[in-house]
Every structure is written in structure tokens, then in C-alpha cells.
mmCIF file of C-alpha atoms in Angstrom:
data_model
loop_
_atom_site.group_PDB
_atom_site.id
_atom_site.type_symbol
_atom_site.label_atom_id
_atom_site.label_comp_id
_atom_site.label_asym_id
_atom_site.label_seq_id
_atom_site.Cartn_x
_atom_site.Cartn_y
_atom_site.Cartn_z
ATOM 1 C CA MET A 1 -9.660 -118.213 31.583
ATOM 2 C CA THR A 2 -6.054 -117.325 31.270
ATOM 3 C CA SER A 3 -6.190 -117.228 27.449
ATOM 4 C CA MET A 4 -9.500 -115.011 27.475
ATOM 5 C CA LEU A 5 -7.931 -112.727 30.068
ATOM 6 C CA ARG A 6 -4.812 -112.255 27.941
ATOM 7 C CA ASN A 7 -6.986 -111.444 24.914
ATOM 8 C CA VAL A 8 -8.900 -108.770 26.735
ATOM 9 C CA LEU A 9 -5.681 -107.193 27.991
ATOM 10 C CA LEU A 10 -4.250 -107.119 24.478
ATOM 11 C CA LEU A 11 -7.303 -105.349 22.960
ATOM 12 C CA SER A 12 -7.262 -102.753 25.687
ATOM 13 C CA ALA A 13 -3.572 -101.990 25.017
ATOM 14 C CA CYS A 14 -4.269 -101.605 21.193
ATOM 15 C CA ALA A 15 -7.131 -99.223 21.781
ATOM 16 C CA MET A 16 -4.995 -96.985 24.198
ATOM 17 C CA SER A 17 -2.146 -97.051 21.681
ATOM 18 C CA ALA A 18 -4.488 -95.963 18.760
ATOM 19 C CA ALA A 19 -5.910 -93.019 20.951
ATOM 20 C CA CYS A 20 -2.396 -91.852 21.782
ATOM 21 C CA MET A 21 -1.403 -91.871 18.099
ATOM 22 C CA ASP A 22 -4.518 -89.821 17.306
ATOM 23 C CA GLU A 23 -3.496 -87.270 19.928
ATOM 24 C CA ARG A 24 0.104 -86.905 18.582
ATOM 25 C CA VAL A 25 -0.958 -86.404 14.969
ATOM 26 C CA ASP A 26 -3.905 -84.185 15.633
ATOM 27 C CA SER A 27 -2.762 -80.440 14.883
ATOM 28 C CA PRO A 28 -4.244 -77.536 16.766
ATOM 29 C CA LYS A 29 -7.141 -75.519 15.186
ATOM 30 C CA PRO A 30 -5.861 -72.436 13.514
ATOM 31 C CA LYS A 31 -6.536 -69.224 15.364
ATOM 32 C CA THR A 32 -8.488 -66.496 13.689
ATOM 33 C CA PRO A 33 -6.192 -63.476 12.940
ATOM 34 C CA ALA A 34 -6.985 -60.279 14.785
ATOM 35 C CA ILE A 35 -8.402 -57.528 12.610
ATOM 36 C CA PRO A 36 -6.119 -54.414 12.732
ATOM 37 C CA SER A 37 -7.785 -51.422 14.125
ATOM 38 C CA ALA A 38 -5.932 -48.887 12.150
ATOM 39 C CA VAL A 39 -3.605 -48.825 9.207
ATOM 40 C CA SER A 40 0.024 -47.937 9.935
ATOM 41 C CA ALA A 41 2.179 -45.933 7.536
ATOM 42 C CA ALA A 42 4.357 -49.000 6.793
ATOM 43 C CA GLU A 43 1.250 -51.074 5.940
ATOM 44 C CA LEU A 44 0.059 -48.228 3.544
ATOM 45 C CA ALA A 45 3.371 -48.097 1.890
ATOM 46 C CA LEU A 46 3.013 -52.026 1.077
ATOM 47 C CA ALA A 47 -0.490 -51.386 0.036
ATOM 48 C CA LYS A 48 0.404 -51.332 -3.607
ATOM 49 C CA ASP A 49 1.424 -55.098 -3.334
ATOM 50 C CA GLU A 50 -1.556 -55.936 -1.147
ATOM 51 C CA PRO A 51 -4.995 -55.225 -2.689
ATOM 52 C CA SER A 52 -6.683 -56.240 0.579
ATOM 53 C CA LEU A 53 -4.885 -53.488 2.417
ATOM 54 C CA ALA A 54 -5.531 -50.814 -0.295
ATOM 55 C CA ALA A 55 -9.251 -51.614 0.103
ATOM 56 C CA LEU A 56 -9.399 -50.737 3.672
ATOM 57 C CA ALA A 57 -11.632 -48.021 4.724
ATOM 58 C CA PRO A 58 -10.404 -45.058 6.956
ATOM 59 C CA ALA A 59 -10.779 -45.523 10.660
ATOM 60 C CA SER A 60 -13.277 -42.604 11.035
ATOM 61 C CA PRO A 61 -15.482 -41.392 8.039
ATOM 62 C CA SER A 62 -15.238 -37.597 7.120
ATOM 63 C CA THR A 63 -18.468 -35.464 7.561
ATOM 64 C CA ILE A 64 -19.482 -32.184 5.991
ATOM 65 C CA LEU A 65 -18.855 -30.585 9.292
ATOM 66 C CA ASP A 66 -15.066 -31.381 8.976
ATOM 67 C CA ASN A 67 -15.089 -29.161 5.903
ATOM 68 C CA PRO A 68 -17.849 -26.573 6.124
ATOM 69 C CA VAL A 69 -18.483 -24.719 2.917
ATOM 70 C CA THR A 70 -17.871 -21.031 3.001
ATOM 71 C CA PRO A 71 -20.157 -18.881 0.686
ATOM 72 C CA LYS A 72 -18.538 -17.076 -2.099
ATOM 73 C CA PRO A 73 -18.419 -13.212 -1.830
ATOM 74 C CA ASP A 74 -20.891 -12.872 -4.799
ATOM 75 C CA GLU A 75 -23.471 -15.226 -3.193
ATOM 76 C CA ALA A 76 -23.458 -13.254 0.006
ATOM 77 C CA LYS A 77 -26.335 -10.947 0.417
ATOM 78 C CA PRO A 78 -25.576 -7.294 -0.159
ATOM 79 C CA MET A 79 -25.179 -5.185 3.052
ATOM 80 C CA ALA A 80 -27.737 -2.637 3.574
ATOM 81 C CA VAL A 81 -26.517 0.973 3.100
ATOM 82 C CA ALA A 82 -27.778 3.619 5.459
ATOM 83 C CA PRO A 83 -29.433 6.424 3.707
ATOM 84 C CA ASP A 84 -27.752 9.853 3.850
ATOM 85 C CA ALA A 85 -29.374 12.961 5.214
ATOM 86 C CA ALA A 86 -30.562 14.274 1.893
ATOM 87 C CA GLN A 87 -32.319 10.827 1.258
ATOM 88 C CA LEU A 88 -33.919 10.971 4.567
ATOM 89 C CA ALA A 89 -35.066 14.413 4.070
ATOM 90 C CA LEU A 90 -36.546 13.598 0.609
ATOM 91 C CA GLY A 91 -37.935 10.265 1.615
ATOM 92 C CA ASP A 92 -39.062 8.208 -1.540
ATOM 93 C CA HIS A 93 -38.837 11.388 -3.832
ATOM 94 C CA GLU A 94 -35.921 11.631 -6.469
ATOM 95 C CA VAL A 95 -33.268 14.205 -6.076
ATOM 96 C CA GLU A 96 -34.069 17.163 -8.132
ATOM 97 C CA PRO A 97 -31.245 18.228 -10.665
ATOM 98 C CA VAL A 98 -29.421 21.569 -9.872
ATOM 99 C CA ASP A 99 -30.921 24.327 -11.882
ATOM 100 C CA TYR A 100 -27.870 26.381 -12.850
ATOM 101 C CA ASP A 101 -29.937 28.342 -15.307
ATOM 102 C CA ARG A 102 -32.311 29.819 -12.733
ATOM 103 C CA PRO A 103 -33.297 33.507 -12.949
ATOM 104 C CA LEU A 104 -30.455 35.515 -11.412
ATOM 105 C CA ASP A 105 -30.366 39.082 -10.154
ATOM 106 C CA PRO A 106 -26.924 40.799 -10.238
ATOM 107 C CA SER A 107 -27.559 41.993 -6.542
ATOM 108 C CA GLU A 108 -27.477 38.335 -5.468
ATOM 109 C CA ILE A 109 -23.866 37.842 -6.578
ATOM 110 C CA LYS A 110 -20.912 38.646 -4.400
ATOM 111 C CA ILE A 111 -17.469 38.862 -6.120
ATOM 112 C CA ASP A 112 -14.263 38.903 -4.149
ATOM 113 C CA ARG A 113 -11.909 39.157 -6.998
ATOM 114 C CA PHE A 114 -12.246 39.763 -10.706
ATOM 115 C CA VAL A 115 -8.841 40.114 -12.519
ATOM 116 C CA LEU A 116 -7.242 39.829 -15.903
ATOM 117 C CA ALA A 117 -4.062 37.715 -16.124
ATOM 118 C CA HIS A 118 -1.576 36.049 -18.586
ATOM 119 C CA GLY A 119 -2.339 32.594 -17.158
ATOM 120 C CA ILE A 120 -3.725 30.503 -14.320
ATOM 121 C CA GLU A 121 -1.465 28.335 -11.940
ATOM 122 C CA GLN A 122 -2.734 26.258 -9.195
ATOM 123 C CA ARG A 123 -6.105 27.887 -9.505
ATOM 124 C CA GLU A 124 -4.510 31.408 -9.048
ATOM 125 C CA PRO A 125 -4.152 34.141 -11.589
ATOM 126 C CA LEU A 126 -0.610 34.408 -12.939
ATOM 127 C CA ASP A 127 1.087 37.712 -14.035
ATOM 128 C CA GLU A 128 -2.033 39.934 -13.651
ATOM 129 C CA SER A 129 -2.251 42.785 -16.110
ATOM 130 C CA GLU A 130 -4.651 45.179 -17.886
ATOM 131 C CA ARG A 131 -2.481 45.547 -20.807
ATOM 132 C CA PHE A 132 -1.749 42.758 -23.495
ATOM 133 C CA THR A 133 -0.746 42.404 -26.982
ATOM 134 C CA GLY A 134 -3.027 41.309 -29.849
ATOM 135 C CA ASP A 135 -1.874 37.716 -30.194
ATOM 136 C CA THR A 136 -1.524 36.765 -26.463
ATOM 137 C CA LYS A 137 -3.964 34.556 -24.352
ATOM 138 C CA ILE A 138 -6.068 36.566 -21.837
ATOM 139 C CA PHE A 139 -7.532 35.051 -18.737
ATOM 140 C CA ALA A 140 -10.569 36.392 -16.778
ATOM 141 C CA PHE A 141 -10.333 35.061 -13.233
ATOM 142 C CA VAL A 142 -13.241 35.450 -10.856
ATOM 143 C CA GLN A 143 -13.642 34.454 -7.163
ATOM 144 C CA PHE A 144 -17.228 34.310 -5.710
ATOM 145 C CA SER A 145 -18.519 34.180 -2.263
ATOM 146 C CA ASN A 146 -21.615 31.997 -2.334
ATOM 147 C CA PRO A 147 -21.936 30.155 1.106
ATOM 148 C CA GLU A 148 -25.655 30.018 1.313
ATOM 149 C CA GLY A 149 -26.940 30.855 -2.107
ATOM 150 C CA ALA A 150 -28.044 28.276 -4.672
ATOM 151 C CA PRO A 151 -25.823 27.299 -7.447
ATOM 152 C CA PHE A 152 -26.053 29.471 -10.620
ATOM 153 C CA ALA A 153 -24.510 30.189 -14.014
ATOM 154 C CA PHE A 154 -23.316 33.241 -15.890
ATOM 155 C CA ARG A 155 -21.280 34.243 -18.999
ATOM 156 C CA VAL A 156 -18.101 35.988 -19.755
ATOM 157 C CA HIS A 157 -18.028 38.187 -22.772
ATOM 158 C CA TRP A 158 -15.014 39.750 -24.511
ATOM 159 C CA GLU A 159 -15.911 42.956 -26.360
ATOM 160 C CA LYS A 160 -14.808 46.505 -27.456
ATOM 161 C CA ALA A 161 -15.068 49.092 -24.728
ATOM 162 C CA GLU A 162 -17.324 51.397 -26.799
ATOM 163 C CA GLY A 163 -18.820 48.790 -29.073
ATOM 164 C CA PRO A 164 -22.129 46.888 -28.912
ATOM 165 C CA ALA A 165 -22.569 44.069 -26.531
ATOM 166 C CA SER A 166 -21.138 40.803 -27.703
ATOM 167 C CA PRO A 167 -23.845 38.053 -28.445
ATOM 168 C CA TYR A 168 -21.229 35.376 -27.609
ATOM 169 C CA GLY A 169 -19.994 34.351 -24.252
ATOM 170 C CA VAL A 170 -18.491 31.589 -22.242
ATOM 171 C CA LYS A 171 -20.906 29.956 -19.832
ATOM 172 C CA LEU A 172 -19.479 29.103 -16.474
ATOM 173 C CA LYS A 173 -21.169 27.625 -13.323
ATOM 174 C CA VAL A 174 -20.788 28.534 -9.670
ATOM 175 C CA GLU A 175 -21.591 26.076 -6.720
ATOM 176 C CA THR A 176 -22.648 26.836 -3.240
ATOM 177 C CA ALA A 177 -19.412 27.651 -1.425
ATOM 178 C CA ALA A 178 -17.787 30.225 0.744
ATOM 179 C CA ARG A 179 -15.061 30.704 -1.787
ATOM 180 C CA TYR A 180 -15.522 29.482 -5.510
ATOM 181 C CA ARG A 181 -12.971 30.313 -8.170
ATOM 182 C CA THR A 182 -13.448 30.003 -11.950
ATOM 183 C CA TRP A 183 -12.038 31.638 -15.186
ATOM 184 C CA SER A 184 -12.279 31.925 -18.867
ATOM 185 C CA TRP A 185 -9.856 32.812 -21.667
ATOM 186 C CA THR A 186 -9.732 34.251 -25.076
ATOM 187 C CA ALA A 187 -7.042 34.012 -27.673
ATOM 188 C CA ILE A 188 -8.668 35.826 -30.673
ATOM 189 C CA PRO A 189 -6.283 38.162 -32.400
ATOM 190 C CA ARG A 190 -7.416 41.741 -31.669
ATOM 191 C CA GLU A 191 -6.373 45.208 -32.990
ATOM 192 C CA PRO A 192 -4.709 47.653 -30.763
ATOM 193 C CA GLY A 193 -7.401 49.543 -28.710
ATOM 194 C CA GLU A 194 -9.583 49.417 -25.572
ATOM 195 C CA TYR A 195 -11.635 46.414 -24.641
ATOM 196 C CA LYS A 196 -13.457 44.927 -21.716
ATOM 197 C CA ALA A 197 -14.312 41.724 -20.132
ATOM 198 C CA VAL A 198 -17.975 41.625 -19.065
ATOM 199 C CA LEU A 199 -19.719 39.168 -16.678
ATOM 200 C CA ARG A 200 -23.431 38.882 -17.455
ATOM 201 C CA THR A 201 -26.343 36.855 -16.352
ATOM 202 C CA LEU A 202 -27.759 34.387 -18.727
ATOM 203 C CA ASP A 203 -30.511 36.837 -19.569
ATOM 204 C CA GLY A 204 -28.079 39.585 -20.330
ATOM 205 C CA LYS A 205 -27.736 41.655 -17.142
ATOM 206 C CA GLU A 206 -24.457 43.081 -16.400
ATOM 207 C CA ILE A 207 -22.721 41.799 -13.276
ATOM 208 C CA ALA A 208 -19.358 43.314 -13.420
ATOM 209 C CA SER A 209 -16.733 44.447 -16.100
ATOM 210 C CA LYS A 210 -12.966 44.799 -16.292
ATOM 211 C CA PRO A 211 -11.339 47.067 -18.906
ATOM 212 C CA PHE A 212 -7.926 46.165 -20.660
ATOM 213 C CA THR A 213 -5.902 47.589 -23.412
ATOM 214 C CA ILE A 214 -4.395 45.709 -26.466
ATOM 215 C CA GLU A 215 -1.079 47.130 -27.400
ATOM 216 C CA PRO A 216 1.043 46.730 -30.583
ATOM 217 C CA GLY A 217 3.668 44.185 -30.544
ATOM 218 C CA SER A 218 4.013 40.403 -30.401
ATOM 219 C CA GLU A 219 4.602 38.431 -27.220
ATOM 220 C CA ARG A 220 3.439 35.188 -25.491
#
């Protein structure tokens, strides 16, 4: 009995000793590393050496709402332009061209000024005169009053005082305006004598005339 009891005690002691040894050499299980929620600036700086960091996705994906697309100016729809009064009055009809060559009666025309001069400066006659030399430039300046009348055209003729009417003339236009200024000039050399500048309608009716004298000499 004594021998059997001793063997039982010996086996129990060995079993306990082996269990303790297993506990001493058994290493703890490795803990799972936490996944970082965001990448710091320092980690991004080291990303070139760490492929796993370089492959990380951004914390929040970008959407198209973060960068709205602005339409280009040429893609925008053209703005509607309000019609002016003339368009509203004419409706869908095309605007008719101005008929400057319309029939004209001299009684319709009101002339405020009709003078001859050596030049024009800032739309005003310069050095008015009725005496010129044969080789100087002569200007015929006319100011009309046409506040309500339709536009029209006329011609300025340069001719001898007692000669036939000249078939040639400079055509000028007059707009609807309370004060409208226009002019014509001639530089054709003329012999000394009496001449006139004549304003006529396009069909040859005389509107007004202004006499002038060509004197001998040479001046410009």
C-alpha cells in the first residue's frame, strides 16, 4: 500500500509539473492591429516606402456635387432681346429702306443757311466769301431744317451765271432732323467771271442758288 500510494503521488506531481511548464512556454496570441481611420501627413510622407499606405483610399470619396460643372459662355442659351418700338409697330414686316430719291417739291425744303466758303472746320464754314480765285477750292455749305419731313436727296451744281444748267452735280442726302448740315466742294480751275452754286432736286427743279465771282490771281 505504501509503495502504491507513493507511485500515485509521484505521477500526480509529474503531471502538475508538465502543465506548469506548458503555461510558462505558451506565448500570448497576437493582437489584431487596429486599422487607422485616416492617413496622417507623416504617414503620407512615408508612403513612397510603404506601398500598402500609398494604396489607401481617401477617407471620404469626392462627388460631382463637390465640383459642379459651370456651362461655358458659348454653351449658354442666348438672351432674348426685346423688340424696339419700330419692330413692334411693323410686326413681322421687314423694315423698308429709306427712299432718298423720292419725288421732292422745292416748297417742302427749308434752308436755314446757304453760304460759300474757303473751307469747313468742325462742320462749320470757314472764311465765308463770294469772291475766289480760279485755282482755289470752293465749298457750298447748306444747313436744313427738316424736323418732321422724310429724308430726301438733292444735287449741288457749279455753273456760269448766264450759262446753261450744268448736267453734272454732286448728290447729297438729308436726314430727318431739326438741324442738318451738309456740303459739297469744287476745285476745277475756272476763268475769271461770274458763276453760281445751284441746289436742285433730283429731277432738276431749282431749290436755291448762290452767286460768286472768280477773280484773277493765285491763292490757296
